[in-house]
Short mmCIF file of C-alpha atoms in Angstrom, two decimals:
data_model
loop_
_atom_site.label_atom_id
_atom_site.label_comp_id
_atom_site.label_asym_id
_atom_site.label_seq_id
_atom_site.Cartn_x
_atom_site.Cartn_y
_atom_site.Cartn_z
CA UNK A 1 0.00 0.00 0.00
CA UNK A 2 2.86 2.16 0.88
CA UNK A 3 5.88 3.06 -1.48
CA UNK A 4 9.12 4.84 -0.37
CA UNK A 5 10.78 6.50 -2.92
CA UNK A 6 14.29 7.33 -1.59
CA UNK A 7 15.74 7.86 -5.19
CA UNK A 8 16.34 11.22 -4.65
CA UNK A 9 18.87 10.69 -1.29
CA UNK A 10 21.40 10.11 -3.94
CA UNK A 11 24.45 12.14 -3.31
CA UNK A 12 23.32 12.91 0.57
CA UNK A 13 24.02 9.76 1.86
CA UNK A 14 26.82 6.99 2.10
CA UNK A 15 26.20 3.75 0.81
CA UNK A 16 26.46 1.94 3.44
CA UNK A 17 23.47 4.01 5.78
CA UNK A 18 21.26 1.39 5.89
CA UNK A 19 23.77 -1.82 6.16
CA UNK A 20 25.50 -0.07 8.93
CA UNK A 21 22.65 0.73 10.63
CA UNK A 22 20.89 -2.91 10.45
CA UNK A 23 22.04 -4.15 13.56
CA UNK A 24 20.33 -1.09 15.42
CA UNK A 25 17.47 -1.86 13.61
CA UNK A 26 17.12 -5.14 14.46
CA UNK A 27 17.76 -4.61 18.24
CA UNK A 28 15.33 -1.51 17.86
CA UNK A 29 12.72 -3.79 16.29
CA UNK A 30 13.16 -6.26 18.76
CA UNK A 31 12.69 -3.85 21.65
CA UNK A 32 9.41 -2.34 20.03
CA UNK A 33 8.21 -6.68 19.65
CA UNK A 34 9.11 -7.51 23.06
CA UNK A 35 8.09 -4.19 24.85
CA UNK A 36 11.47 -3.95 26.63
CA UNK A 37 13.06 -0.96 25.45
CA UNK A 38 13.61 2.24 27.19
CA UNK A 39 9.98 3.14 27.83
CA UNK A 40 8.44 -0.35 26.95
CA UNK A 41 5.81 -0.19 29.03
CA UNK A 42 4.33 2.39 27.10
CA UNK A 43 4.39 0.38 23.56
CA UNK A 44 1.13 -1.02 23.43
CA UNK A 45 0.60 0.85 20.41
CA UNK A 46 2.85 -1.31 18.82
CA UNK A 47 0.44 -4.51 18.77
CA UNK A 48 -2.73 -2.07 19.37
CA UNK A 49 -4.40 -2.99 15.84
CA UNK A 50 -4.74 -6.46 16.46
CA UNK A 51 -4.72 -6.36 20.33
CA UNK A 52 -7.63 -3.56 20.96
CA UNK A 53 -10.49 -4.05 23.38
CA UNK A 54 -13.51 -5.52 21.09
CA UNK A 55 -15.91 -4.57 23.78
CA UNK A 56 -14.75 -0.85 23.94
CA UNK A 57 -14.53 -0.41 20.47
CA UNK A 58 -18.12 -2.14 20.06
CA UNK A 59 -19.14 0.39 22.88
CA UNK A 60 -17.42 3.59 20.98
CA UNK A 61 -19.56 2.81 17.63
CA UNK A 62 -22.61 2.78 20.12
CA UNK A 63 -21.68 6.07 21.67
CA UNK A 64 -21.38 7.77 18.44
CA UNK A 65 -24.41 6.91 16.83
CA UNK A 66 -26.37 8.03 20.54
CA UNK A 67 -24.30 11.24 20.01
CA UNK A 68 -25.12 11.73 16.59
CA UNK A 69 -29.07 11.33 17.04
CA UNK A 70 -28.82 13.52 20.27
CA UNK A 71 -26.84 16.38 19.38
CA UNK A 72 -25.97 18.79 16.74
CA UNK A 73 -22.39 19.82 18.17
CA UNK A 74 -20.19 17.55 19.77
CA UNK A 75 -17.33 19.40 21.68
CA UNK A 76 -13.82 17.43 22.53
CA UNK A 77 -12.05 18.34 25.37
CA UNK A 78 -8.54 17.65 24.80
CA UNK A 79 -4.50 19.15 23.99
CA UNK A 80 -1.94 17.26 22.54
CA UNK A 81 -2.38 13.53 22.33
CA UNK A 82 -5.90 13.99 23.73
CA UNK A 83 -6.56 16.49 20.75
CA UNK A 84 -4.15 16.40 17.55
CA UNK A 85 -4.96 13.13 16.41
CA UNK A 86 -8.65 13.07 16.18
CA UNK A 87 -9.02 16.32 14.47
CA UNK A 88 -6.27 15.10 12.01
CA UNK A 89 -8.02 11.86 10.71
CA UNK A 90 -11.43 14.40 10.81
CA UNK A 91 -9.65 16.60 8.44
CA UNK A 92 -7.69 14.29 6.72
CA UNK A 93 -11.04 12.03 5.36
CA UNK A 94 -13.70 14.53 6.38
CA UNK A 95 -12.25 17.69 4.90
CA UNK A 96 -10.55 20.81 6.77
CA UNK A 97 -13.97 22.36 5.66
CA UNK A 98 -16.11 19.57 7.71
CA UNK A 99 -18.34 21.70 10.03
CA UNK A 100 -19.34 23.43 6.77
CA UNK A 101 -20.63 20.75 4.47
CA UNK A 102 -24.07 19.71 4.75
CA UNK A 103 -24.25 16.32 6.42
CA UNK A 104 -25.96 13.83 8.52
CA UNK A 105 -22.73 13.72 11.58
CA UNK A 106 -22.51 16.35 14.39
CA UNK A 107 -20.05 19.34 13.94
CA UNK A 108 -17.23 18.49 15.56
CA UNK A 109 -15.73 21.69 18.06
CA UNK A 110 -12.17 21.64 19.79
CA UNK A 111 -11.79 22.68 23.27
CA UNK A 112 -9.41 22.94 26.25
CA UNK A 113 -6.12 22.81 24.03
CA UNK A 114 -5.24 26.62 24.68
CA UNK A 115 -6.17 28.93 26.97
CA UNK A 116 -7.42 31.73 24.97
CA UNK A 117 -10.71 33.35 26.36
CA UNK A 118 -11.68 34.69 22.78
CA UNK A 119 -11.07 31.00 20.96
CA UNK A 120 -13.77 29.73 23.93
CA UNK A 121 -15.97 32.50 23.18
CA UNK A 122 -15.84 32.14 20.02
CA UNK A 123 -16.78 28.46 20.71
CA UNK A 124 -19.46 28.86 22.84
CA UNK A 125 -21.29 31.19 19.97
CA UNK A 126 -20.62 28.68 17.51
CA UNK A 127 -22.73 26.22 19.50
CA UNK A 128 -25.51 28.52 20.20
CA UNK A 129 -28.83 26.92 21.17
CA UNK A 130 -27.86 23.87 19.15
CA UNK A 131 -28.10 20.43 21.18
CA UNK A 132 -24.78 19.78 22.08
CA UNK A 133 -22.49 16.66 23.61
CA UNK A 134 -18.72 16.74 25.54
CA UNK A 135 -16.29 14.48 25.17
CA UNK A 136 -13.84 15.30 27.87
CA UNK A 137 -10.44 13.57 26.85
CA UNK A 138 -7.87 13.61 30.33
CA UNK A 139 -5.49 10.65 31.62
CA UNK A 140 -5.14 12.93 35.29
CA UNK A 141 -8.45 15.33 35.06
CA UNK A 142 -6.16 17.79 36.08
CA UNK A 143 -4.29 19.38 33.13
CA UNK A 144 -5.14 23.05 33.12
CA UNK A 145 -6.23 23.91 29.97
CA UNK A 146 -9.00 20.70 29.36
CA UNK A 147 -9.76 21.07 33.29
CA UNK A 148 -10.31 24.77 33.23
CA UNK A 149 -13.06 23.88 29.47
CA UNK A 150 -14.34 21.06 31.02
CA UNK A 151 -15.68 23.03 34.19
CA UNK A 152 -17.16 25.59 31.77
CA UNK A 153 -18.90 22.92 29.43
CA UNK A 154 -19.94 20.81 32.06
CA UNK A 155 -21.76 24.17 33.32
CA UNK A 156 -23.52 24.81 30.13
CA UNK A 157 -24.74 21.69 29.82
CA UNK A 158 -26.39 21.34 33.47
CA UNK A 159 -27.78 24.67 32.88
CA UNK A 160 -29.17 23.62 29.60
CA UNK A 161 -30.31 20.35 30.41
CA UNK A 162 -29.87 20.02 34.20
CA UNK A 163 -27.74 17.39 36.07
CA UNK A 164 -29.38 14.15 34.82
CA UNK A 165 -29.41 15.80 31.27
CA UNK A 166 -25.71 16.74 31.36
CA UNK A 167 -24.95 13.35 32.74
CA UNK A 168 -26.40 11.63 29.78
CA UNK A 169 -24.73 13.96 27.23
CA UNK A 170 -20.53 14.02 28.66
CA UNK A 171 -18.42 11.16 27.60
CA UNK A 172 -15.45 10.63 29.44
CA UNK A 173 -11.88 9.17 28.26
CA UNK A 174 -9.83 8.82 31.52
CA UNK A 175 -7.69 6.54 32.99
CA UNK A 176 -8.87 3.05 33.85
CA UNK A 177 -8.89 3.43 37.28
CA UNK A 178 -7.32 6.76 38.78
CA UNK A 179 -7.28 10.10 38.59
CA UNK A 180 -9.50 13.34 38.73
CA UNK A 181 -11.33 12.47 35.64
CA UNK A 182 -11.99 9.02 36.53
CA UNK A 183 -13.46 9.68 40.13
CA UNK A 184 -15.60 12.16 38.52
CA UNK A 185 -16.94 10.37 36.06
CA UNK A 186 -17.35 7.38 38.45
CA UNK A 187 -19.14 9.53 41.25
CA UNK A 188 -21.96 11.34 38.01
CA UNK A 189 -21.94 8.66 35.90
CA UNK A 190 -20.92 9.68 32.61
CA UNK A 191 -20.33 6.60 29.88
CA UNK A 192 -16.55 6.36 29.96
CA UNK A 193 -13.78 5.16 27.82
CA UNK A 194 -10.17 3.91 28.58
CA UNK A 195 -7.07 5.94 28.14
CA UNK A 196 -4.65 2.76 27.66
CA UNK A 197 -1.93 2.70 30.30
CA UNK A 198 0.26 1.02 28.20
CA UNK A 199 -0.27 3.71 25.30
CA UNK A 200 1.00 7.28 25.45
CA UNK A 201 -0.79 10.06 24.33
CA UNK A 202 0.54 10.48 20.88
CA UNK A 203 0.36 7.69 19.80
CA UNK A 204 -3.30 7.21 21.09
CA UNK A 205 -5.27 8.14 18.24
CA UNK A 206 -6.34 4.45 17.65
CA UNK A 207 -8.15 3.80 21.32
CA UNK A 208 -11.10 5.62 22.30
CA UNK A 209 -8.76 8.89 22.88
CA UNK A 210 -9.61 9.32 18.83
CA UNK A 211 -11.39 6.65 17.74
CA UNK A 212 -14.58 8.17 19.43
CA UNK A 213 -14.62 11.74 17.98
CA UNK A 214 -13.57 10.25 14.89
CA UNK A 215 -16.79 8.26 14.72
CA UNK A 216 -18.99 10.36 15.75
CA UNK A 217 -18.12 12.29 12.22
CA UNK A 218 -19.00 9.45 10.08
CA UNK A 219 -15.36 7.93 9.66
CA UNK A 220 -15.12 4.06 9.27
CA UNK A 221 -13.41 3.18 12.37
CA UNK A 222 -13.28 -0.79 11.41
CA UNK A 223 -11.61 0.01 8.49
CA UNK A 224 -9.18 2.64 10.17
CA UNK A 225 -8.11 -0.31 12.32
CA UNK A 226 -7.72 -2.40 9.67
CA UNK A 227 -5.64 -0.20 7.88
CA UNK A 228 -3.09 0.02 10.85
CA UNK A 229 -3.27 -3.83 11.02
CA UNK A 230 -2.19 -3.92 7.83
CA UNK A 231 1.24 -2.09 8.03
CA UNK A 232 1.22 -3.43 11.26
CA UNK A 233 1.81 -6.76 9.76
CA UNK A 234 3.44 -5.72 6.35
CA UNK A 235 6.06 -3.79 8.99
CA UNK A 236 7.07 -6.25 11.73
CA UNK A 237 8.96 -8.47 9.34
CA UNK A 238 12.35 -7.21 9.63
CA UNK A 239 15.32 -6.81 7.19
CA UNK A 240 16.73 -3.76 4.48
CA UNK A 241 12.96 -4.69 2.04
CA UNK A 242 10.72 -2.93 5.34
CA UNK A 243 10.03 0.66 4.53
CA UNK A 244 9.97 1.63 8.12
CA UNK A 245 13.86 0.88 8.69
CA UNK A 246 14.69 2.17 5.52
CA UNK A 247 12.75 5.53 6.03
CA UNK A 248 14.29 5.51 9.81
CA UNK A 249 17.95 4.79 8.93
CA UNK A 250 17.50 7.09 5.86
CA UNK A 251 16.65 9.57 8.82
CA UNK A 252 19.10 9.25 11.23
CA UNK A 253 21.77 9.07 8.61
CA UNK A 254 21.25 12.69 7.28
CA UNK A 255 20.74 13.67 10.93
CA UNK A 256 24.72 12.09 11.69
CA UNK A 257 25.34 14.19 8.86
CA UNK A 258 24.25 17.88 9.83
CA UNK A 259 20.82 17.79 8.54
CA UNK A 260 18.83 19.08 11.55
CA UNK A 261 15.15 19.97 10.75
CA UNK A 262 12.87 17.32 8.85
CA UNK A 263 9.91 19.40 6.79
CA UNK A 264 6.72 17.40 6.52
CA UNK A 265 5.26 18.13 2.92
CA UNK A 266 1.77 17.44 1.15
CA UNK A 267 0.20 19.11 -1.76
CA UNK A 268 -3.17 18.09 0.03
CA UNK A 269 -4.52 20.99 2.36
CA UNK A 270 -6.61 18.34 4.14
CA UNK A 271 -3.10 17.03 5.60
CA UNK A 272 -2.64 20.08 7.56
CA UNK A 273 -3.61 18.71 11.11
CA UNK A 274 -1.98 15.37 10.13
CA UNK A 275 0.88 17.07 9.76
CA UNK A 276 0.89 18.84 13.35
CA UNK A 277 0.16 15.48 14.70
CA UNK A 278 3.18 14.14 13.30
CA UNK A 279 5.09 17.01 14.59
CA UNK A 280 4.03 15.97 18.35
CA UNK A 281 4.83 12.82 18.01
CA UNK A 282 8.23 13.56 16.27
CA UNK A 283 8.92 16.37 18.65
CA UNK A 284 7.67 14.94 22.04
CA UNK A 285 9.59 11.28 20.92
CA UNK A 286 12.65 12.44 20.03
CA UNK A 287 13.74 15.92 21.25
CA UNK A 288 15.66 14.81 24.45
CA UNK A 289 19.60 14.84 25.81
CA UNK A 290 19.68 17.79 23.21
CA UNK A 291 19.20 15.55 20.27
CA UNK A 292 16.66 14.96 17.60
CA UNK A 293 15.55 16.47 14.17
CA UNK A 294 13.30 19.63 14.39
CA UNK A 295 10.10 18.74 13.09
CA UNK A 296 7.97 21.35 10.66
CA UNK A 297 5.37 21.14 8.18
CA UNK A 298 4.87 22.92 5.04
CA UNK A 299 1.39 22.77 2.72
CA UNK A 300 2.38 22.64 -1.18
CA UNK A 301 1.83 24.84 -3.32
CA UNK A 302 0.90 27.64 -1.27
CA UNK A 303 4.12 27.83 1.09
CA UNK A 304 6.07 27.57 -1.90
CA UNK A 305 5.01 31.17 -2.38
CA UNK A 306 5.90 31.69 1.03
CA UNK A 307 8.31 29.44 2.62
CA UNK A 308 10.04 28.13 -1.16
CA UNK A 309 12.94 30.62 -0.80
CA UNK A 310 14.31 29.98 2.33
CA UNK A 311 13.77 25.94 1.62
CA UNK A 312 15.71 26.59 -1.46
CA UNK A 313 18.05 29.13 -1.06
CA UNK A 314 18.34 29.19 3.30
CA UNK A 315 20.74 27.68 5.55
CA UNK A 316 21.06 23.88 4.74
CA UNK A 317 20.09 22.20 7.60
CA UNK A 318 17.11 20.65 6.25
CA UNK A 319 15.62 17.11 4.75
CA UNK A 320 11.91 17.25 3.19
CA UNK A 321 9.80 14.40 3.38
CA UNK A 322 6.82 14.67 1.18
CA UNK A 323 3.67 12.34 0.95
CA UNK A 324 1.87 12.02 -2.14
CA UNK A 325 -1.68 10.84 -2.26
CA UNK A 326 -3.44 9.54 -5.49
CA UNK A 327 -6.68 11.52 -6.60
CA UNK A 328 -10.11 10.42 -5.84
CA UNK A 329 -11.46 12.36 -8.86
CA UNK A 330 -10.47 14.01 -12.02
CA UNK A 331 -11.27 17.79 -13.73
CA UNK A 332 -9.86 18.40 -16.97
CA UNK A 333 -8.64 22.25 -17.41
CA UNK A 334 -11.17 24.10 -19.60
CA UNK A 335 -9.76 26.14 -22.42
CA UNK A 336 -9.62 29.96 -23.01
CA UNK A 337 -10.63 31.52 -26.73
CA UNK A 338 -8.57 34.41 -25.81
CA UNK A 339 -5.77 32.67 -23.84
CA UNK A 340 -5.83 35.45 -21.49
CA UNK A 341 -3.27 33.86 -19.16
CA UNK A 342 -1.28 32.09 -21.90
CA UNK A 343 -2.28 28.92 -20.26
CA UNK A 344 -4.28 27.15 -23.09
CA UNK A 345 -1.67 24.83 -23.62
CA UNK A 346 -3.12 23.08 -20.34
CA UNK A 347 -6.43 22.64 -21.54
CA UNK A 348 -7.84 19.65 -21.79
CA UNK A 349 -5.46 18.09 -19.38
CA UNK A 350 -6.43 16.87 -15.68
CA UNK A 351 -5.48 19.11 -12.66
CA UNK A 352 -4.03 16.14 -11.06
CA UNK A 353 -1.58 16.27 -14.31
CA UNK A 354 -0.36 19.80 -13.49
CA UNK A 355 -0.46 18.78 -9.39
CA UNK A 356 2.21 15.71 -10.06
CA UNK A 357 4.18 18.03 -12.45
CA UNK A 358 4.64 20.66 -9.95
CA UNK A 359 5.76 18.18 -7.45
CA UNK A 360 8.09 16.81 -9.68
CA UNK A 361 9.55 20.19 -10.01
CA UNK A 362 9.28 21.28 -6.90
CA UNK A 363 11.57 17.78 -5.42
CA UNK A 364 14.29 18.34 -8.29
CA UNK A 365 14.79 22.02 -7.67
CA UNK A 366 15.04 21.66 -3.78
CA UNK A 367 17.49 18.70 -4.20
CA UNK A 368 19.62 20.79 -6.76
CA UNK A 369 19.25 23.36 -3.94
CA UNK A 370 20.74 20.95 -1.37
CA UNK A 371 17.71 19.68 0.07
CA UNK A 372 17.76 15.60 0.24
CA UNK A 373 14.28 14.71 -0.56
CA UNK A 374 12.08 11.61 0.79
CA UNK A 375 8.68 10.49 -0.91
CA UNK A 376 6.59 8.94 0.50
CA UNK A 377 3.21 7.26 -2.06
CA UNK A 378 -0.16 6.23 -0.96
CA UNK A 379 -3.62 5.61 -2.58
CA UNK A 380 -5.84 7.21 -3.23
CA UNK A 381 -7.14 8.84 0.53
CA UNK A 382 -9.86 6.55 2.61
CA UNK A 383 -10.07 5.02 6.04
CA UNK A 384 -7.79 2.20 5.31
CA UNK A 385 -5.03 4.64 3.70
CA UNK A 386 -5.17 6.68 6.68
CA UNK A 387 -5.06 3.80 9.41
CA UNK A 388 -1.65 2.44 7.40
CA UNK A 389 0.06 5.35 7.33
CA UNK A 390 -0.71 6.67 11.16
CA UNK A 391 0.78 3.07 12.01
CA UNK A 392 3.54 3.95 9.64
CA UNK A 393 4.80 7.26 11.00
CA UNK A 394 4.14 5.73 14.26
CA UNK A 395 6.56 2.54 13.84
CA UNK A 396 9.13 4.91 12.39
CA UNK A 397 9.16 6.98 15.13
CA UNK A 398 9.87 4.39 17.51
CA UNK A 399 12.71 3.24 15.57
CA UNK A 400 14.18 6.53 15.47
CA UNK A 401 14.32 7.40 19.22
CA UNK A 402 16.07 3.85 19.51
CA UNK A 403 18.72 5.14 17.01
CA UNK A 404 19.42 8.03 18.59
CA UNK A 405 19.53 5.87 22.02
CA UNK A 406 16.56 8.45 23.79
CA UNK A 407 13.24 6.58 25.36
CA UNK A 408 11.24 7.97 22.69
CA UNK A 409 8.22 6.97 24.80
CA UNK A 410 8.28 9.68 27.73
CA UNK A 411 8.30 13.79 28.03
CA UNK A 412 10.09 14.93 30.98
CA UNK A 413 10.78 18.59 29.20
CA UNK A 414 7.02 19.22 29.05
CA UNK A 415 7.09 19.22 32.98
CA UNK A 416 8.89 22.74 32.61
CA UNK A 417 6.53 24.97 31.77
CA UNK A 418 3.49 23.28 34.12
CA UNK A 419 5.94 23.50 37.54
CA UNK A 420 6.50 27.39 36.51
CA UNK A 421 2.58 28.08 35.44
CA UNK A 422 1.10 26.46 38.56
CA UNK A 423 3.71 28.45 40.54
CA UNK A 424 2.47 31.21 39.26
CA UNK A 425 -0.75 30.78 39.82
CA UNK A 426 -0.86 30.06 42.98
CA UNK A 427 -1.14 26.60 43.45
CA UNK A 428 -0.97 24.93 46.93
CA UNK A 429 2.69 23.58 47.34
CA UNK A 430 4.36 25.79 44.92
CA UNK A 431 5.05 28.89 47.43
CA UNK A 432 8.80 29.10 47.19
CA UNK A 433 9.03 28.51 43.28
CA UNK A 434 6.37 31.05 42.79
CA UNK A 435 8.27 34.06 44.79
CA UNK A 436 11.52 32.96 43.34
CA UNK A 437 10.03 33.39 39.53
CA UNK A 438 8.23 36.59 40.68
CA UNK A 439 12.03 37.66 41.43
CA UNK A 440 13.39 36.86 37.81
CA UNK A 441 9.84 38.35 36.84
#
């Protein structure tokens, strides 16, 4: 389903980057198998598409379908993990434009990943008087920004419908069997789904953390799965053939040799949210012990107008990595009588024609321009496509963080900014830090 076209690495890597990197592979890909590697108790991702709880995922097509009869809006309550990766398989197969199509599915409203009081606003109006559901997404309960949404959501909704209303219209994705969350969706009663301890949050778009949102907006979650069980398959048989080590010891190859920011590129504006879930789970995986390639994203054409100058003429410190998908349909170019724009000798031909032309272009000039160039080809988008290539990246990027000998699992720099912002605050406990960073303040 996948092809990996790493013709264009010519000239930007040794020969020998993938040979001398096999026996780190192997050991990688055993680690990842065995769930024994630095952080292996968080790789349950790794046999998730087979493994997953029937009975949850049996109760999560239930859920959506009582969601989508009930409501009109459904609001998720999430940031990072609990967030990126629903909205990018919504945008990805539903379209970035999905709360504006006419449809039978719910509009679909993000919450609780910032902390700006006009984005909430904003939200609240978009909802209106519209029947609305909450699907707070929280391993703790206590994160601020989700915590501080889900107080004011829960709120609307007893006002709206009072307590037994609310109760029947907030859907809770917690931890199994502690936390904030957990007691207080144990103690109202909310329907509640399982935030896998053995999963980390980005890579948790396949349990109920995104399966959930994703099908309350129509999406085929069966055949999302399946599409992850298939790489996951076509992937765990090791050797130089798999994609994933070749793509992985391409990586860390032109990261050995100076390279030190990997661009994400798709000529699909659909891919946009995909693409800033990738760069969590990139980031978070393996920028640690001051190591790791700087993960960015660039949409095609339009930030070649933009961004295409410093990508071809800027420092070189950069490989691009660009996925191609194959259309889903086909319209031909009409033709001009007066030629206004010179362009008539495109008519006739498809779009998609002029689409894999510019790409073509656009790989060959930025490789001439020093850029070492990774492509990645899929079908034609769907459910299936998607599933495969989550599983993909995902795979990948546990390889990686075993290359560069980091636990690509955990997040200890994220801790940074929380210690200083509940400091700040005021929170109980953090007296001394908070009048020691009023000082530097």
């Amino acid at each position: 389903m996948l092809t990996l076209d790493l013709s264009k690495l010519n000239g930007f890597l040794p020969q020998d980057y993938l040979s001398s990197r096999e026996e780190a592979l192997r050991e990688a890909a055993r680690m990842l198998a065995e769930h024994n590697g630095p952080g292996g108790d968080f790789t349950g991702w790794v046999t998730l598409p087979r493994d997953y709880d029937k009975e949850e995922f049996a109760r999560i097509q239930a859920a959506a379908k009582r969601i989508q009869q009930q409501s009109q809006v459904l609001v998720v309550i999430g940031i990072g993990g609990s967030y990126l990766g629903a909205r990018a398989v919504i945008e990805l197969l539903g379209s970035p434009n999905y709360n504006l199509k006419q449809k039978n599915t719910p509009d679909i409203l993000f919450a609780g990943n910032g902390l700006s009081t006009d984005a909430l606003l904003e939200t609240i109006s978009l909802i209106g008087d519209r029947d609305f559901s909450v699907n707070v997404i929280s391993k703790s309960g206590t994160t601020t920004e989700p915590a501080v949404a889900f107080r004011i959501f829960k709120q609307m909704l007893e006002e709206k419908y009072g307590k037994e209303g609310a109760r029947e219209r907030i859907y809770a994705t917690t931890d199994k069997a502690r936390g904030a969350l957990k007691g207080l969706a144990d103690q109202e009663g909310y329907e509640e789904f399982v935030v896998p301890d053995e999963v980390g949050g980005r890579y948790s778009v396949l349990t109920a953390v995104g399966l959930l949102p994703i099908a309350v907006a129509g999406i085929d979650i069966e055949a999302l799965m399946d599409g992850a069980a298939q790489a996951m398959e076509a992937l765990s048989a090791p050797g130089a053939d798999n994609p994933a080590w070749q793509y992985a010891a391409a990586r860390h190859a032109l990261y050995e040799g100076g390279k030190k920011v990997e661009l994400l590129a798709c000529y699909e504006p659909c891919f946009r949210f995909f693409a800033e879930w990738w760069k969590q789970l990139y980031g978070e995986s393996e920028g640690k012990e001051g190591k790791g390639l700087f993960p960015a994203s660039v949409e095609y054409t339009a930030d070649l107008h933009s961004m295409g100058q410093y990508i071809q003429e800027g420092e070189r410190l950069m490989l691009e990595t660009v996925v191609q998908f194959a259309p889903k349909g086909e319209f031909l170019i009409p033709n001009d009588p007066e030629n206004v724009d010179g362009l008539n000798f495109l008519s006739g031909k498809p779009l998609s024609f002029v689409a894999e032309q510019a790409m073509r272009a656009v790989i060959l000039a930025h490789v001439d321009g020093g850029v070492p160039n990774v492509r990645i080809q899929m079908p034609a988008l769907s459910e299936t496509v998607t599933g495969y290539l989550i599983y993909f990246f995902e795979y990948v990027c546990g390889l990686s963080g075993y290359l560069l000998k980091v636990n690509p699992f955990n997040q200890p720099g994220v801790e940074a900014y929380k210690n200083n912002m509940y400091a700040l605050l005021g929170k109980p406990g953090y007296e001394a830090r908070k009048a020691e960073l009023e000082k530097r303040l």
